[in-house]
Amino acid sequence: MIRVLLADDQSLVRAGFRALLDAQPDIEVAGEAADGEEAVRNVAELRPDVVLMDIRMPLLDGLAATRRITEDATLDGVKVVMLTTFELDEYVFEAIRSGASGFLVKDTEPEELLRAVRAVVDGDALLSPGVTRRLIAEFAARSKEPAGVEALAELTEREREVMALVGIGLSNEEIARRLVVSPLTAKTHVSRTMVKLGARDRAQLVVLAYESGLVRPGWLG
């Protein structure tokens, strides 16, 4: 059973998400929060698998709340998905840097929200459909100068290749087709790369791909 915490200051939004999620046989809403402070407290107490976190909330915004959660080593298994009204919200870039596993726009179709909740638990989710490459391109344009490849020393040549493909926004299935391997093999390479680099999830792998210089702006295909 996937346990989800809903963090949004609008009760109507929370009610809508709760009705959708609780209707699924494999998902349950573990709790709710109306502001960032309450979200952090409830995550520490309830230990959900996934937090659907609104970016704009009172007392403590979703970005700061996400940072507190992802910096707490005892909450390492909690995945945070940011919710925003706009696909390219200015805070999304910082959210990804802060450890969020991805983001979804609030008007996402119900089936896509359910798919995202299930996928993020497996480490496969990153962004709303159709937004991945545009967001990564924007992130790349704002990214600081590459820090060098020292952090990648432990990776094999194939793992670096896979990391680069993750960095330009390809899914496991797309990576498998590009490298002519099975999707399971592609997923295994991605997982091993994340473990070696200490990346929480796929989103952090994208950040590391750019910050190490393995992927640079203009490489999107």
PDB file of C-alpha atoms in Angstrom:
ATOM      1  CA  MET A   1       0.000   0.000   0.000  1.00  0.00           C
ATOM      2  CA  ILE A   2       1.367   3.426  -1.026  1.00  0.00           C
ATOM      3  CA  ARG A   3       0.808   6.011   1.705  1.00  0.00           C
ATOM      4  CA  VAL A   4       0.416   9.628   0.579  1.00  0.00           C
ATOM      5  CA  LEU A   5       0.424  12.899   2.525  1.00  0.00           C
ATOM      6  CA  LEU A   6      -1.465  15.839   0.985  1.00  0.00           C
ATOM      7  CA  ALA A   7      -0.022  19.299   1.677  1.00  0.00           C
ATOM      8  CA  ASP A   8      -2.064  22.176   0.249  1.00  0.00           C
ATOM      9  CA  ASP A   9      -3.636  25.229   1.864  1.00  0.00           C
ATOM     10  CA  GLN A  10      -6.855  24.799  -0.140  1.00  0.00           C
ATOM     11  CA  SER A  11      -9.181  22.300   1.515  1.00  0.00           C
ATOM     12  CA  LEU A  12     -11.097  21.759  -1.721  1.00  0.00           C
ATOM     13  CA  VAL A  13      -7.927  20.698  -3.517  1.00  0.00           C
ATOM     14  CA  ARG A  14      -7.037  18.279  -0.726  1.00  0.00           C
ATOM     15  CA  ALA A  15     -10.546  16.836  -0.753  1.00  0.00           C
ATOM     16  CA  GLY A  16     -10.371  16.227  -4.493  1.00  0.00           C
ATOM     17  CA  PHE A  17      -7.018  14.488  -4.279  1.00  0.00           C
ATOM     18  CA  ARG A  18      -8.145  12.427  -1.280  1.00  0.00           C
ATOM     19  CA  ALA A  19     -11.265  11.192  -3.089  1.00  0.00           C
ATOM     20  CA  LEU A  20      -9.209  10.154  -6.106  1.00  0.00           C
ATOM     21  CA  LEU A  21      -6.377   8.492  -4.179  1.00  0.00           C
ATOM     22  CA  ASP A  22      -8.479   6.710  -1.558  1.00  0.00           C
ATOM     23  CA  ALA A  23     -10.545   5.125  -4.335  1.00  0.00           C
ATOM     24  CA  GLN A  24      -7.481   3.174  -5.484  1.00  0.00           C
ATOM     25  CA  PRO A  25      -6.845  -0.331  -4.082  1.00  0.00           C
ATOM     26  CA  ASP A  26      -3.097   0.262  -3.687  1.00  0.00           C
ATOM     27  CA  ILE A  27      -3.046   3.863  -2.415  1.00  0.00           C
ATOM     28  CA  GLU A  28      -4.233   5.479   0.814  1.00  0.00           C
ATOM     29  CA  VAL A  29      -4.069   9.052   2.112  1.00  0.00           C
ATOM     30  CA  ALA A  30      -2.092   8.911   5.358  1.00  0.00           C
ATOM     31  CA  GLY A  31      -2.768  12.520   6.331  1.00  0.00           C
ATOM     32  CA  GLU A  32      -3.174  16.139   5.282  1.00  0.00           C
ATOM     33  CA  ALA A  33      -1.507  19.481   5.977  1.00  0.00           C
ATOM     34  CA  ALA A  34      -2.680  23.043   5.311  1.00  0.00           C
ATOM     35  CA  ASP A  35       0.723  24.727   5.596  1.00  0.00           C
ATOM     36  CA  GLY A  36       4.414  23.890   5.328  1.00  0.00           C
ATOM     37  CA  GLU A  37       5.069  23.663   9.064  1.00  0.00           C
ATOM     38  CA  GLU A  38       2.243  21.170   9.485  1.00  0.00           C
ATOM     39  CA  ALA A  39       3.498  19.225   6.478  1.00  0.00           C
ATOM     40  CA  VAL A  40       6.963  18.795   8.016  1.00  0.00           C
ATOM     41  CA  ARG A  41       5.498  17.711  11.360  1.00  0.00           C
ATOM     42  CA  ASN A  42       3.104  15.232   9.761  1.00  0.00           C
ATOM     43  CA  VAL A  43       5.785  13.732   7.548  1.00  0.00           C
ATOM     44  CA  ALA A  44       7.995  13.120  10.581  1.00  0.00           C
ATOM     45  CA  GLU A  45       5.107  11.521  12.451  1.00  0.00           C
ATOM     46  CA  LEU A  46       3.376   9.553   9.675  1.00  0.00           C
ATOM     47  CA  ARG A  47       6.352   8.628   7.436  1.00  0.00           C
ATOM     48  CA  PRO A  48       4.378   8.547   4.147  1.00  0.00           C
ATOM     49  CA  ASP A  49       5.880   7.147   0.954  1.00  0.00           C
ATOM     50  CA  VAL A  50       4.948  10.212  -1.081  1.00  0.00           C
ATOM     51  CA  VAL A  51       4.140  13.841  -0.249  1.00  0.00           C
ATOM     52  CA  LEU A  52       2.107  15.866  -2.737  1.00  0.00           C
ATOM     53  CA  MET A  53       3.380  19.327  -1.783  1.00  0.00           C
ATOM     54  CA  ASP A  54       1.939  22.630  -2.969  1.00  0.00           C
ATOM     55  CA  ILE A  55       4.675  25.180  -3.639  1.00  0.00           C
ATOM     56  CA  ARG A  56       2.786  28.183  -2.258  1.00  0.00           C
ATOM     57  CA  MET A  57       1.564  27.720   1.320  1.00  0.00           C
ATOM     58  CA  PRO A  58       1.416  29.899   4.465  1.00  0.00           C
ATOM     59  CA  LEU A  59       3.840  29.844   7.422  1.00  0.00           C
ATOM     60  CA  LEU A  60       6.383  27.796   5.486  1.00  0.00           C
ATOM     61  CA  ASP A  61       6.239  27.457   1.719  1.00  0.00           C
ATOM     62  CA  GLY A  62       6.472  24.106  -0.021  1.00  0.00           C
ATOM     63  CA  LEU A  63      10.031  24.711  -1.137  1.00  0.00           C
ATOM     64  CA  ALA A  64      11.340  25.284   2.395  1.00  0.00           C
ATOM     65  CA  ALA A  65       9.260  22.387   3.702  1.00  0.00           C
ATOM     66  CA  THR A  66      10.700  20.102   1.025  1.00  0.00           C
ATOM     67  CA  ARG A  67      14.225  21.134   1.946  1.00  0.00           C
ATOM     68  CA  ARG A  68      13.614  20.274   5.612  1.00  0.00           C
ATOM     69  CA  ILE A  69      12.228  16.875   4.686  1.00  0.00           C
ATOM     70  CA  THR A  70      14.930  15.906   2.190  1.00  0.00           C
ATOM     71  CA  GLU A  71      17.740  17.078   4.495  1.00  0.00           C
ATOM     72  CA  ASP A  72      16.478  14.842   7.326  1.00  0.00           C
ATOM     73  CA  ALA A  73      18.355  11.547   7.036  1.00  0.00           C
ATOM     74  CA  THR A  74      15.633   9.738   8.986  1.00  0.00           C
ATOM     75  CA  LEU A  75      13.134  10.605   6.219  1.00  0.00           C
ATOM     76  CA  ASP A  76      15.285   9.284   3.388  1.00  0.00           C
ATOM     77  CA  GLY A  77      12.525   7.061   2.023  1.00  0.00           C
ATOM     78  CA  VAL A  78       9.989   9.882   1.640  1.00  0.00           C
ATOM     79  CA  LYS A  79       9.499  11.171  -1.920  1.00  0.00           C
ATOM     80  CA  VAL A  80       8.239  14.721  -2.443  1.00  0.00           C
ATOM     81  CA  VAL A  81       6.323  15.693  -5.573  1.00  0.00           C
ATOM     82  CA  MET A  82       5.723  19.425  -5.922  1.00  0.00           C
ATOM     83  CA  LEU A  83       2.340  20.692  -7.085  1.00  0.00           C
ATOM     84  CA  THR A  84       2.196  23.930  -9.039  1.00  0.00           C
ATOM     85  CA  THR A  85      -0.328  25.898 -11.063  1.00  0.00           C
ATOM     86  CA  PHE A  86       2.175  26.600 -13.830  1.00  0.00           C
ATOM     87  CA  GLU A  87       4.284  24.069 -15.720  1.00  0.00           C
ATOM     88  CA  LEU A  88       7.446  26.174 -15.559  1.00  0.00           C
ATOM     89  CA  ASP A  89       6.976  27.785 -12.171  1.00  0.00           C
ATOM     90  CA  GLU A  90      10.106  29.722 -11.227  1.00  0.00           C
ATOM     91  CA  TYR A  91      10.442  27.731  -8.011  1.00  0.00           C
ATOM     92  CA  VAL A  92      10.520  24.339  -9.716  1.00  0.00           C
ATOM     93  CA  PHE A  93      14.236  24.600 -10.485  1.00  0.00           C
ATOM     94  CA  GLU A  94      15.084  25.211  -6.849  1.00  0.00           C
ATOM     95  CA  ALA A  95      12.665  22.471  -5.816  1.00  0.00           C
ATOM     96  CA  ILE A  96      14.576  19.917  -7.893  1.00  0.00           C
ATOM     97  CA  ARG A  97      17.849  21.105  -6.352  1.00  0.00           C
ATOM     98  CA  SER A  98      16.282  20.835  -2.901  1.00  0.00           C
ATOM     99  CA  GLY A  99      15.567  17.158  -3.342  1.00  0.00           C
ATOM    100  CA  ALA A 100      12.035  17.047  -4.743  1.00  0.00           C
ATOM    101  CA  SER A 101      11.502  13.950  -6.865  1.00  0.00           C
ATOM    102  CA  GLY A 102       9.616  15.944  -9.457  1.00  0.00           C
ATOM    103  CA  PHE A 103       6.566  18.077  -9.968  1.00  0.00           C
ATOM    104  CA  LEU A 104       3.074  18.001 -11.416  1.00  0.00           C
ATOM    105  CA  VAL A 105       0.732  20.753 -12.493  1.00  0.00           C
ATOM    106  CA  LYS A 106      -2.507  20.849 -10.496  1.00  0.00           C
ATOM    107  CA  ASP A 107      -4.696  20.344 -13.557  1.00  0.00           C
ATOM    108  CA  THR A 108      -2.954  17.057 -14.392  1.00  0.00           C
ATOM    109  CA  GLU A 109      -5.399  14.400 -15.577  1.00  0.00           C
ATOM    110  CA  PRO A 110      -6.452  12.022 -12.750  1.00  0.00           C
ATOM    111  CA  GLU A 111      -4.907   8.965 -14.396  1.00  0.00           C
ATOM    112  CA  GLU A 112      -1.593  10.792 -14.784  1.00  0.00           C
ATOM    113  CA  LEU A 113      -1.568  11.788 -11.116  1.00  0.00           C
ATOM    114  CA  LEU A 114      -2.128   8.163 -10.123  1.00  0.00           C
ATOM    115  CA  ARG A 115       0.593   6.982 -12.493  1.00  0.00           C
ATOM    116  CA  ALA A 116       2.997   9.562 -11.066  1.00  0.00           C
ATOM    117  CA  VAL A 117       2.336   8.558  -7.447  1.00  0.00           C
ATOM    118  CA  ARG A 118       2.972   4.913  -8.267  1.00  0.00           C
ATOM    119  CA  ALA A 119       6.008   5.632 -10.414  1.00  0.00           C
ATOM    120  CA  VAL A 120       7.758   7.977  -7.995  1.00  0.00           C
ATOM    121  CA  VAL A 121       7.791   5.211  -5.376  1.00  0.00           C
ATOM    122  CA  ASP A 122       9.835   3.162  -7.863  1.00  0.00           C
ATOM    123  CA  GLY A 123      12.153   6.086  -8.578  1.00  0.00           C
ATOM    124  CA  ASP A 124      10.905   6.436 -12.154  1.00  0.00           C
ATOM    125  CA  ALA A 125       8.952   9.704 -12.035  1.00  0.00           C
ATOM    126  CA  LEU A 126      10.391  13.139 -12.642  1.00  0.00           C
ATOM    127  CA  LEU A 127       8.038  15.590 -14.294  1.00  0.00           C
ATOM    128  CA  SER A 128       4.669  16.046 -15.905  1.00  0.00           C
ATOM    129  CA  PRO A 129       4.414  14.545 -19.408  1.00  0.00           C
ATOM    130  CA  GLY A 130       5.608  16.851 -22.153  1.00  0.00           C
ATOM    131  CA  VAL A 131       7.464  19.119 -19.731  1.00  0.00           C
ATOM    132  CA  THR A 132      10.622  17.111 -19.059  1.00  0.00           C
ATOM    133  CA  ARG A 133      12.825  18.332 -21.882  1.00  0.00           C
ATOM    134  CA  ARG A 134      11.693  21.952 -21.655  1.00  0.00           C
ATOM    135  CA  LEU A 135      12.301  22.075 -17.915  1.00  0.00           C
ATOM    136  CA  ILE A 136      15.703  20.411 -18.195  1.00  0.00           C
ATOM    137  CA  ALA A 137      16.682  22.861 -20.935  1.00  0.00           C
ATOM    138  CA  GLU A 138      15.674  25.737 -18.634  1.00  0.00           C
ATOM    139  CA  PHE A 139      17.530  24.169 -15.718  1.00  0.00           C
ATOM    140  CA  ALA A 140      20.633  23.757 -17.893  1.00  0.00           C
ATOM    141  CA  ALA A 141      20.545  27.399 -18.924  1.00  0.00           C
ATOM    142  CA  ARG A 142      20.478  28.473 -15.262  1.00  0.00           C
ATOM    143  CA  SER A 143      22.964  25.885 -14.075  1.00  0.00           C
ATOM    144  CA  LYS A 144      26.278  26.920 -12.577  1.00  0.00           C
ATOM    145  CA  GLU A 145      29.572  26.024 -14.205  1.00  0.00           C
ATOM    146  CA  PRO A 146      30.344  22.269 -14.236  1.00  0.00           C
ATOM    147  CA  ALA A 147      32.091  21.084 -11.085  1.00  0.00           C
ATOM    148  CA  GLY A 148      34.175  18.494 -12.934  1.00  0.00           C
ATOM    149  CA  VAL A 149      33.927  14.728 -13.296  1.00  0.00           C
ATOM    150  CA  GLU A 150      35.542  13.652 -10.008  1.00  0.00           C
ATOM    151  CA  ALA A 151      32.181  12.516  -8.653  1.00  0.00           C
ATOM    152  CA  LEU A 152      31.752  10.214 -11.637  1.00  0.00           C
ATOM    153  CA  ALA A 153      35.022   8.315 -11.145  1.00  0.00           C
ATOM    154  CA  GLU A 154      33.271   5.225  -9.767  1.00  0.00           C
ATOM    155  CA  LEU A 155      30.937   4.883 -12.741  1.00  0.00           C
ATOM    156  CA  THR A 156      31.542   2.504 -15.611  1.00  0.00           C
ATOM    157  CA  GLU A 157      31.526   3.826 -19.168  1.00  0.00           C
ATOM    158  CA  ARG A 158      28.034   2.407 -19.703  1.00  0.00           C
ATOM    159  CA  GLU A 159      26.759   3.964 -16.463  1.00  0.00           C
ATOM    160  CA  ARG A 160      28.046   7.371 -17.558  1.00  0.00           C
ATOM    161  CA  GLU A 161      26.312   6.890 -20.878  1.00  0.00           C
ATOM    162  CA  VAL A 162      23.058   5.998 -19.135  1.00  0.00           C
ATOM    163  CA  MET A 163      23.391   8.967 -16.755  1.00  0.00           C
ATOM    164  CA  ALA A 164      23.821  11.313 -19.711  1.00  0.00           C
ATOM    165  CA  LEU A 165      20.661   9.948 -21.306  1.00  0.00           C
ATOM    166  CA  VAL A 166      18.763  10.419 -18.036  1.00  0.00           C
ATOM    167  CA  GLY A 167      20.154  13.952 -18.017  1.00  0.00           C
ATOM    168  CA  ILE A 168      18.593  14.824 -21.363  1.00  0.00           C
ATOM    169  CA  GLY A 169      15.215  13.593 -20.198  1.00  0.00           C
ATOM    170  CA  LEU A 170      14.925  10.067 -21.569  1.00  0.00           C
ATOM    171  CA  SER A 171      12.789   7.463 -19.806  1.00  0.00           C
ATOM    172  CA  ASN A 172      14.042   3.938 -19.113  1.00  0.00           C
ATOM    173  CA  GLU A 173      12.167   2.694 -22.184  1.00  0.00           C
ATOM    174  CA  GLU A 174      13.754   5.373 -24.391  1.00  0.00           C
ATOM    175  CA  ILE A 175      17.199   4.620 -22.952  1.00  0.00           C
ATOM    176  CA  ALA A 176      16.648   0.926 -23.684  1.00  0.00           C
ATOM    177  CA  ARG A 177      15.800   1.670 -27.321  1.00  0.00           C
ATOM    178  CA  ARG A 178      18.781   4.016 -27.694  1.00  0.00           C
ATOM    179  CA  LEU A 179      21.236   1.454 -26.284  1.00  0.00           C
ATOM    180  CA  VAL A 180      19.473  -1.596 -27.745  1.00  0.00           C
ATOM    181  CA  VAL A 181      18.997  -3.270 -24.366  1.00  0.00           C
ATOM    182  CA  SER A 182      15.927  -4.360 -22.391  1.00  0.00           C
ATOM    183  CA  PRO A 183      14.025  -1.809 -20.264  1.00  0.00           C
ATOM    184  CA  LEU A 184      14.943  -3.879 -17.197  1.00  0.00           C
ATOM    185  CA  THR A 185      18.633  -3.609 -18.048  1.00  0.00           C
ATOM    186  CA  ALA A 186      18.288   0.149 -18.527  1.00  0.00           C
ATOM    187  CA  LYS A 187      16.520   0.476 -15.187  1.00  0.00           C
ATOM    188  CA  THR A 188      19.253  -1.576 -13.493  1.00  0.00           C
ATOM    189  CA  HIS A 189      21.960   0.728 -14.894  1.00  0.00           C
ATOM    190  CA  VAL A 190      20.052   3.785 -13.687  1.00  0.00           C
ATOM    191  CA  SER A 191      19.594   2.287 -10.220  1.00  0.00           C
ATOM    192  CA  ARG A 192      23.265   1.328  -9.885  1.00  0.00           C
ATOM    193  CA  THR A 193      24.319   4.810 -10.969  1.00  0.00           C
ATOM    194  CA  MET A 194      22.058   6.397  -8.365  1.00  0.00           C
ATOM    195  CA  VAL A 195      23.466   4.136  -5.634  1.00  0.00           C
ATOM    196  CA  LYS A 196      27.092   4.895  -6.565  1.00  0.00           C
ATOM    197  CA  LEU A 197      26.474   8.657  -6.589  1.00  0.00           C
ATOM    198  CA  GLY A 198      24.250   8.689  -3.517  1.00  0.00           C
ATOM    199  CA  ALA A 199      21.388  10.217  -5.497  1.00  0.00           C
ATOM    200  CA  ARG A 200      18.001  10.084  -3.768  1.00  0.00           C
ATOM    201  CA  ASP A 201      16.157   9.650  -7.031  1.00  0.00           C
ATOM    202  CA  ARG A 202      16.135  10.299 -10.765  1.00  0.00           C
ATOM    203  CA  ALA A 203      15.667  14.041 -10.307  1.00  0.00           C
ATOM    204  CA  GLN A 204      18.939  14.355  -8.402  1.00  0.00           C
ATOM    205  CA  LEU A 205      20.645  12.284 -11.082  1.00  0.00           C
ATOM    206  CA  VAL A 206      19.634  14.922 -13.638  1.00  0.00           C
ATOM    207  CA  VAL A 207      21.047  17.679 -11.444  1.00  0.00           C
ATOM    208  CA  LEU A 208      24.327  15.762 -11.001  1.00  0.00           C
ATOM    209  CA  ALA A 209      24.553  15.133 -14.754  1.00  0.00           C
ATOM    210  CA  TYR A 210      24.594  18.879 -15.383  1.00  0.00           C
ATOM    211  CA  GLU A 211      26.629  19.965 -12.369  1.00  0.00           C
ATOM    212  CA  SER A 212      29.361  17.430 -13.163  1.00  0.00           C
ATOM    213  CA  GLY A 213      29.506  18.593 -16.777  1.00  0.00           C
ATOM    214  CA  LEU A 214      28.526  15.162 -18.094  1.00  0.00           C
ATOM    215  CA  VAL A 215      25.612  16.858 -19.865  1.00  0.00           C
ATOM    216  CA  ARG A 216      25.693  20.437 -21.080  1.00  0.00           C
ATOM    217  CA  PRO A 217      23.124  22.880 -22.453  1.00  0.00           C
ATOM    218  CA  GLY A 218      22.410  22.266 -26.128  1.00  0.00           C
ATOM    219  CA  TRP A 219      22.655  18.474 -25.888  1.00  0.00           C
ATOM    220  CA  LEU A 220      18.919  17.947 -25.810  1.00  0.00           C
ATOM    221  CA  GLY A 221      17.713  15.699 -28.579  1.00  0.00           C
TER     222      GLY A 221
END
